[in-house]
XYZ file of C-alpha atoms in Angstrom:
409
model
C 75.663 198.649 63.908
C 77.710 196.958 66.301
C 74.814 194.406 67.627
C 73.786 193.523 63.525
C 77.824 192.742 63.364
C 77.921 190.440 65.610
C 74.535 188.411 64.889
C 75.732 188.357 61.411
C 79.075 186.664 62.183
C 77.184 184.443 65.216
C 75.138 183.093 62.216
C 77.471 182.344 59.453
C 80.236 180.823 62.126
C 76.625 179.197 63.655
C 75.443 177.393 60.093
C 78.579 176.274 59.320
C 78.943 173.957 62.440
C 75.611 172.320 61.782
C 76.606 171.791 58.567
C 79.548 170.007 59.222
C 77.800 167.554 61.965
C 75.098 167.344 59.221
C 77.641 165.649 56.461
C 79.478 164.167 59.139
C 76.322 161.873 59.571
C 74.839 161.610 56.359
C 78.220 160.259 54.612
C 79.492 158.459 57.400
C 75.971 156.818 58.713
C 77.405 157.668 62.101
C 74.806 158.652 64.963
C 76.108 161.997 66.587
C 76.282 158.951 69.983
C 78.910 157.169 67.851
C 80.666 160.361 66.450
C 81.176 160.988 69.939
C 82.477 157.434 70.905
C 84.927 158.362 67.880
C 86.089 161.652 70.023
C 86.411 159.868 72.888
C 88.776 156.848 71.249
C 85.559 154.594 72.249
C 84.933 153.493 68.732
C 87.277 151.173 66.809
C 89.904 152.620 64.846
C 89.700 151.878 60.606
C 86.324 152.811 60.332
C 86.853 156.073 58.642
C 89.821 156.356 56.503
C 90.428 159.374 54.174
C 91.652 158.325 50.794
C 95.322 158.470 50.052
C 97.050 160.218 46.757
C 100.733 159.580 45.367
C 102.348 162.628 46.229
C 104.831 162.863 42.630
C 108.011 160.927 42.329
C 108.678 160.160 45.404
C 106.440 156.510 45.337
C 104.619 157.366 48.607
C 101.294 157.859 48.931
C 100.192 160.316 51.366
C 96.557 160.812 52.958
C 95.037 163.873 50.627
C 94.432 165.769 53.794
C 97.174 166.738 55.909
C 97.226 167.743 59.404
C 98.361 171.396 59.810
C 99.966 171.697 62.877
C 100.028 175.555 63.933
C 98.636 174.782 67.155
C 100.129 174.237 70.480
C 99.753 170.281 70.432
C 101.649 170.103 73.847
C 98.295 170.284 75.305
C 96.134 168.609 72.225
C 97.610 165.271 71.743
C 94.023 163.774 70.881
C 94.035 166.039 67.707
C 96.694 163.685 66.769
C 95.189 160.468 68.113
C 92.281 161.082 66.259
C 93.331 161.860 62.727
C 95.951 159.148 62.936
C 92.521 156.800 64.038
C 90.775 158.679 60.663
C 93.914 158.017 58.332
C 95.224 161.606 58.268
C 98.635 160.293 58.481
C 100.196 163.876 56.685
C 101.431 165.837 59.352
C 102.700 169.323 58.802
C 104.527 171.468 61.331
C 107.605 173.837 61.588
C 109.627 174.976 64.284
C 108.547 178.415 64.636
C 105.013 177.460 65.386
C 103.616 178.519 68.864
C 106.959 178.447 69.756
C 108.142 175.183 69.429
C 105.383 173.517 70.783
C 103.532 171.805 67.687
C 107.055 170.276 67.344
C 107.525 169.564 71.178
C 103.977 167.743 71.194
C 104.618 165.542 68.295
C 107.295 164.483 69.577
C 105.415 163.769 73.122
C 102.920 161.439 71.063
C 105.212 159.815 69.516
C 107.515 158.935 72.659
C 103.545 157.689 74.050
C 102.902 156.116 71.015
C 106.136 155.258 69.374
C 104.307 152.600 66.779
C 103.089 155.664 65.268
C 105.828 156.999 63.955
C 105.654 154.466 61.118
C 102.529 155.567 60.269
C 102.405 159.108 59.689
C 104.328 161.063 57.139
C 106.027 163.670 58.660
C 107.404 167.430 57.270
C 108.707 169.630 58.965
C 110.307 173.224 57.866
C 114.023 175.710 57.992
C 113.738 179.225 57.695
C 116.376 179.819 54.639
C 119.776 181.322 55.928
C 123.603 179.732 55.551
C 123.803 175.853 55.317
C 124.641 175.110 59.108
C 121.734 177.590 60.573
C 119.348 174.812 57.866
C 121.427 171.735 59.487
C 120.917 173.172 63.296
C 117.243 173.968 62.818
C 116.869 170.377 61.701
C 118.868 168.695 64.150
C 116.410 170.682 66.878
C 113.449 169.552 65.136
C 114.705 166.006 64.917
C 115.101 166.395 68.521
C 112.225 167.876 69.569
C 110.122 165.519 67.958
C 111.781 162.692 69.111
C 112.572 161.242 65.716
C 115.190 160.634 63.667
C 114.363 161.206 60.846
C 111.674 163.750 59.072
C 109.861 162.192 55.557
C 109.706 165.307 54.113
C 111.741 168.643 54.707
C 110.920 172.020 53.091
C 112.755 175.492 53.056
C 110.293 177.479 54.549
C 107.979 180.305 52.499
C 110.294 181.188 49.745
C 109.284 183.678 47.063
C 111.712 182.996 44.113
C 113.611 179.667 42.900
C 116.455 181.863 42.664
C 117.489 180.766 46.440
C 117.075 177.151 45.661
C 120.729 176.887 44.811
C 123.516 173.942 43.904
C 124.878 174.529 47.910
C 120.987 174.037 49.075
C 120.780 170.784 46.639
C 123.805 169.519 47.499
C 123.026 169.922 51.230
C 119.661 168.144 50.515
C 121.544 165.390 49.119
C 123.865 164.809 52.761
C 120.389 164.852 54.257
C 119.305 162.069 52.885
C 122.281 159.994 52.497
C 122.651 160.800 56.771
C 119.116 159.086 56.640
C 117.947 162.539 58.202
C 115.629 163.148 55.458
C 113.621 161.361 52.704
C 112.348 163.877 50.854
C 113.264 167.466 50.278
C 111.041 170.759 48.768
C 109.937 173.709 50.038
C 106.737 175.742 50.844
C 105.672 178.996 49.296
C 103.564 181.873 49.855
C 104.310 184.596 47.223
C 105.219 183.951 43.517
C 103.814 180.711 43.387
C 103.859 180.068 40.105
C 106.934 181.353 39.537
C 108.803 179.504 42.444
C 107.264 176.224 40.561
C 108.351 177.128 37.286
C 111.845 177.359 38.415
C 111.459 173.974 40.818
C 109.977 172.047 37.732
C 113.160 173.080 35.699
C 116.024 171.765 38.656
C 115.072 168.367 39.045
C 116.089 167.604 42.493
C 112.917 169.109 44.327
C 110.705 166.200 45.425
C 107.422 168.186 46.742
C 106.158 171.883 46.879
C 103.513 173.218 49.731
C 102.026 176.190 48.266
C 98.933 178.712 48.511
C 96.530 177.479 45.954
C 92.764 177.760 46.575
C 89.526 178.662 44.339
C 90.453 182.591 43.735
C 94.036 181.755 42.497
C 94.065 177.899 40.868
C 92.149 178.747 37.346
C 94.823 181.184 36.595
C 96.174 180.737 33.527
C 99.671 181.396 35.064
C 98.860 179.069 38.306
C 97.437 176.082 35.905
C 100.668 176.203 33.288
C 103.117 176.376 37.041
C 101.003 173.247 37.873
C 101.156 171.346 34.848
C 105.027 172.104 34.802
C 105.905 171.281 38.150
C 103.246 167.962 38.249
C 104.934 166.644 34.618
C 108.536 167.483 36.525
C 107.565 164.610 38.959
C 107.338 167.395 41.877
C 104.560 166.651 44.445
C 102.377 169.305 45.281
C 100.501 169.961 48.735
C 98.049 172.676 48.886
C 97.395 174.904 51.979
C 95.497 178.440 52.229
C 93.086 176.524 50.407
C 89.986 178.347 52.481
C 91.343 181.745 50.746
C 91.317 184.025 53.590
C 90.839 187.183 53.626
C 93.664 189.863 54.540
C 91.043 192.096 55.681
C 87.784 192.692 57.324
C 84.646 193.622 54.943
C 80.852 193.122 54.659
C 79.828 189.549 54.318
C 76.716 189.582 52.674
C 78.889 187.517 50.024
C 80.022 184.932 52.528
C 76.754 184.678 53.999
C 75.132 184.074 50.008
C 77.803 181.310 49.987
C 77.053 179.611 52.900
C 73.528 179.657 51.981
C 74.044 178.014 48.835
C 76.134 175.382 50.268
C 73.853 174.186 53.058
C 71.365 173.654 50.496
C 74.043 171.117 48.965
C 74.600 169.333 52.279
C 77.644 170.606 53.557
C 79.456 173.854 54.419
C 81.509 176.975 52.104
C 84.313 175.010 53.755
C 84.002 171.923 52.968
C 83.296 172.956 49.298
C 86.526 174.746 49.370
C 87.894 171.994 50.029
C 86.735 169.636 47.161
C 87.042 172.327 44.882
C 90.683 171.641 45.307
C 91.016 168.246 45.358
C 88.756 168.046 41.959
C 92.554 168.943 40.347
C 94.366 165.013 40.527
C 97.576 166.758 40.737
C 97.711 167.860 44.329
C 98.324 165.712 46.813
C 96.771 166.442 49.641
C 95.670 169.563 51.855
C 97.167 171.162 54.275
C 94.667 172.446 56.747
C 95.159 173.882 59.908
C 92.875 171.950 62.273
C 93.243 173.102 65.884
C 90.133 171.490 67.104
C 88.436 167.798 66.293
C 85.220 169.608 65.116
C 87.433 171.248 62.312
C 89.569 167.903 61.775
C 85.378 165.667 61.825
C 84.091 168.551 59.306
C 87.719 168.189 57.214
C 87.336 164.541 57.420
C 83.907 164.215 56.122
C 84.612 166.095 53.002
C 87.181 164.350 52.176
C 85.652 160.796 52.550
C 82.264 162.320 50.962
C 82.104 161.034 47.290
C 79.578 164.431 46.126
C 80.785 166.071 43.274
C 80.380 169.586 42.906
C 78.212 171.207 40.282
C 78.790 173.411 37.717
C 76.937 176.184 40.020
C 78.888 175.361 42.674
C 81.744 176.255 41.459
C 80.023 179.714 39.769
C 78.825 180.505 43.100
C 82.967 179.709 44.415
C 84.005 182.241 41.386
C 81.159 184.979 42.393
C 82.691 185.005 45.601
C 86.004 185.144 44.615
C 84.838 188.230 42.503
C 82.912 189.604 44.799
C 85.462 189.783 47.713
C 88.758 189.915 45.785
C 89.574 193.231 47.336
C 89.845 191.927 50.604
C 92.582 189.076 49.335
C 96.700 188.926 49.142
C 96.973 186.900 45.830
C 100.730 186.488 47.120
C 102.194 188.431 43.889
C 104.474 190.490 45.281
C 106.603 190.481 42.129
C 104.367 193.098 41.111
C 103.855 195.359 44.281
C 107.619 194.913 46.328
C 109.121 195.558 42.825
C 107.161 198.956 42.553
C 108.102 200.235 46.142
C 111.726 198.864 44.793
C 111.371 196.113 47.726
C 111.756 199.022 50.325
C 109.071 197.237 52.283
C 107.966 193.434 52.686
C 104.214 193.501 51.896
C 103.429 190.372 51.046
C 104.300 189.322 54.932
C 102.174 191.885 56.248
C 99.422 190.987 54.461
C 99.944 187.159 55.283
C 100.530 188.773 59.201
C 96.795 190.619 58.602
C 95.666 187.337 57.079
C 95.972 185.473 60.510
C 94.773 188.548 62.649
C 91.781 188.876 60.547
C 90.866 185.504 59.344
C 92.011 182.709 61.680
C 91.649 184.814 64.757
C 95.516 183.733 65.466
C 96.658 186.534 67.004
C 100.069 185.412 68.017
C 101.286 183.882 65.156
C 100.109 187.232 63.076
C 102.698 188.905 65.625
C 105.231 186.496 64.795
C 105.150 186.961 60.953
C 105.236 190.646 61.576
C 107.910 190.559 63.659
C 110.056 188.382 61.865
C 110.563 192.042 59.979
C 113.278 193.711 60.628
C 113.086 195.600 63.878
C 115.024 199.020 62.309
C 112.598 198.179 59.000
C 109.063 197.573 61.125
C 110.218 201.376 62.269
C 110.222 202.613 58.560
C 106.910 200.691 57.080
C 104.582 203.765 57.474
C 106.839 205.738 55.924
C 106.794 205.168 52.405
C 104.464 205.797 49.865
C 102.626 202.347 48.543
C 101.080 203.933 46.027
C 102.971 202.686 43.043
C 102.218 199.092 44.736
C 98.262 199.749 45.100
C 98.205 200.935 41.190
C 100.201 197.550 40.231
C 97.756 194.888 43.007
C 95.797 193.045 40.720
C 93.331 193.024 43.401
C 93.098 196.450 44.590
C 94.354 196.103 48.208
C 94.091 199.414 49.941
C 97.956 198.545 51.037
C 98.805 201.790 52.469
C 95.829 201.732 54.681
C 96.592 197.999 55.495
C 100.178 198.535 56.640
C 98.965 201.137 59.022
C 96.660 198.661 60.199
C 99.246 196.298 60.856
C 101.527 198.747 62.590
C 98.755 199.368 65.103
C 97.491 196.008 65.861
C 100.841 193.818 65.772
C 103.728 196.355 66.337
């Protein structure tokens, strides 16, 4: 069982590289000799540009894919060089990632390359927490980076509006005028639509980064959020847009996607992807793109002017249907509130979510541990029942908080 495992996962991971160098060619017209002259800052810079969107009120326009930067760039500055020569001028990090380092190797480009700075669009994130723990954590980031200022700044994976207070406005507002900040929003995980129903009634937030991807944006909840927040003027930036999967399961339905994908020219990826970007209102995508094979395969779906079918996007829905045991929707208005919030699920899950799915092991133990220490201690304690019988998707969460406990505690 093991050995049929692994050649199942060595083919889908196997397809969905050629794939990629397959579009990469055919809507480009590059030769895989000039793709690699691109790699190799050979080639001339311009020829490839990915398209640009307005992101809301603010008047800028950003490139509609955005460079996630949960990597250690410290020792991957020609990640950066290379989506900055591709027009992937969005840059995303936040201090806690690998430890500082995505922040410490921006800022290395950008004291190689300081006419860069100009170009790219840069956000950056604060853990919530009292007004001068937000003003430190941006004064290191500022610092780090070796900028001084940050385009746009977000409070960092919030789960209800009710924290976005007159204090954290007001601060916002000092930002700006200090010429520390442009732009101010924050990025959410859980309660999505809730967080932008709240945003869309404040008017001071200028952009949201949220979790929106094919099993969770036809909602009729996520599309009124949307509308609401989009007709507020708010800019929206999607990430999570791949839909990962907090858990491990058979993928004879990811392997039927794939399939029907690389019959259409390009990869489940890509068309998860353009799925997204079909809806005007976001911005731009936040992907995380650790390696230039992930950033050329981003790249090309972006630039490629295919529309999807109506099949393609029943075979996206199958798949959502197919496999939505296996996914966090993020709701944990429903399943905290049953366990009376005794237990943070949604950030195990999104801990599980990185084990499982991106392979990130470290930054999985991060999330988790960014519980409570004397609360990690209590999580197999309690009985998630009540929160399994309210999961719109079904999520064996007793079973998966054991999980967690094992592999990240």
């Amino acid at each position: 069982m093991k050995t049929e495992a692994l050649t199942r996962r060595q083919f889908v991971r196997a397809l969905g590289i050629s794939a990629a160098g397959a579009l990469a060619v055919a809507r480009t017209g590059m030769t895989q000799e000039q793709q690699q002259n691109q790699s190799s800052g050979t080639a001339k810079p311009g020829k490839i540009k990915v398209p640009t969107r307005r992101l809301g009120k603010t008047g800028v326009d950003v490139s509609i894919l955005s460079l996630g930067g949960i990597f250690d760039i410290t020792s991957n500055q020609l990640v950066l060089q290379q989506a900055l020569d591709w027009g992937v001028t969005h840059w995303d990090t936040a201090p806690g990632y690998t430890g500082g380092k995505s922040e410490e190797g921006i800022g290395m480009f950008f004291e190689k390359n300081p006419e860069a700075r100009k170009k790219v669009f840069l956000v950056t994130k604060a853990r919530p927490g009292p007004l001068q723990s937000i003003t430190d954590q941006l004064n290191q980031s500022l610092e780090r980076m070796k900028t001084d200022y940050v385009d746009l700044y977000f409070l960092h994976a919030i789960s209800s509006p009710t924290g976005l207070t007159d204090e954290i406005k007001d601060w916002a507002e000092k930002a700006k005028a200090e010429k520390k900040i442009r732009f101010f929003g924050f990025s959410t995980h859980q309660n999505m639509e809730e967080c932008l129903q709240g945003a869309a009634k404040l008017g001071w937030i200028d952009a949201i980064m949220l979790t929106y991807n094919y099993r969770v944006m036809h909602t009729d909840a996520m599309k009124a959020a949307v509308e609401a927040a989009s007709k507020a003027g708010i800019g929206l930036v999607a990430m999570k847009t791949q839909g990962r999967r907090t858990r491990s399961a058979d993928e004879a339905a990811e392997v039927k996607l794939i399939e029907h994908f690389i019959q259409r020219g390009f990869t489940a990826e890509q068309a998860r992807l353009k799925v997204v970007w079909e809806n005007p209102q976001i911005a731009s995508i936040c992907s995380a793109m650790y390696t230039i094979s992930t950033l050329a395969a981003n790249v090309a779906a972006a630039i490629d002017k295919t529309e999807l079918t109506a099949q393609d996007r029943a075979a996206l829905a199958q798949a959502a249907a197919e496999t939505c045991s296996t996914y966090c929707a993020g709701c944990t208005r429903y399943c905290e509130a049953a366990i009376n919030f005794a237990a943070p699920v949604g950030d195990i899950m999104r801990s599980l979510m990185y084990y499982h799915s991106y392979g990130d092991y470290a930054y999985a133990r991060e999330i988790f541990e960014s519980i409570p220490a004397q609360a990690r201690m209590q999580l197999t304690k309690f009985d998630y029942s009540p929160a399994e019988r309210v999961c719109p998707n079904r999520l064996p969460i007793t079973e998966l908080v054991r999980e967690a406990t094992r592999l990240l505690a």
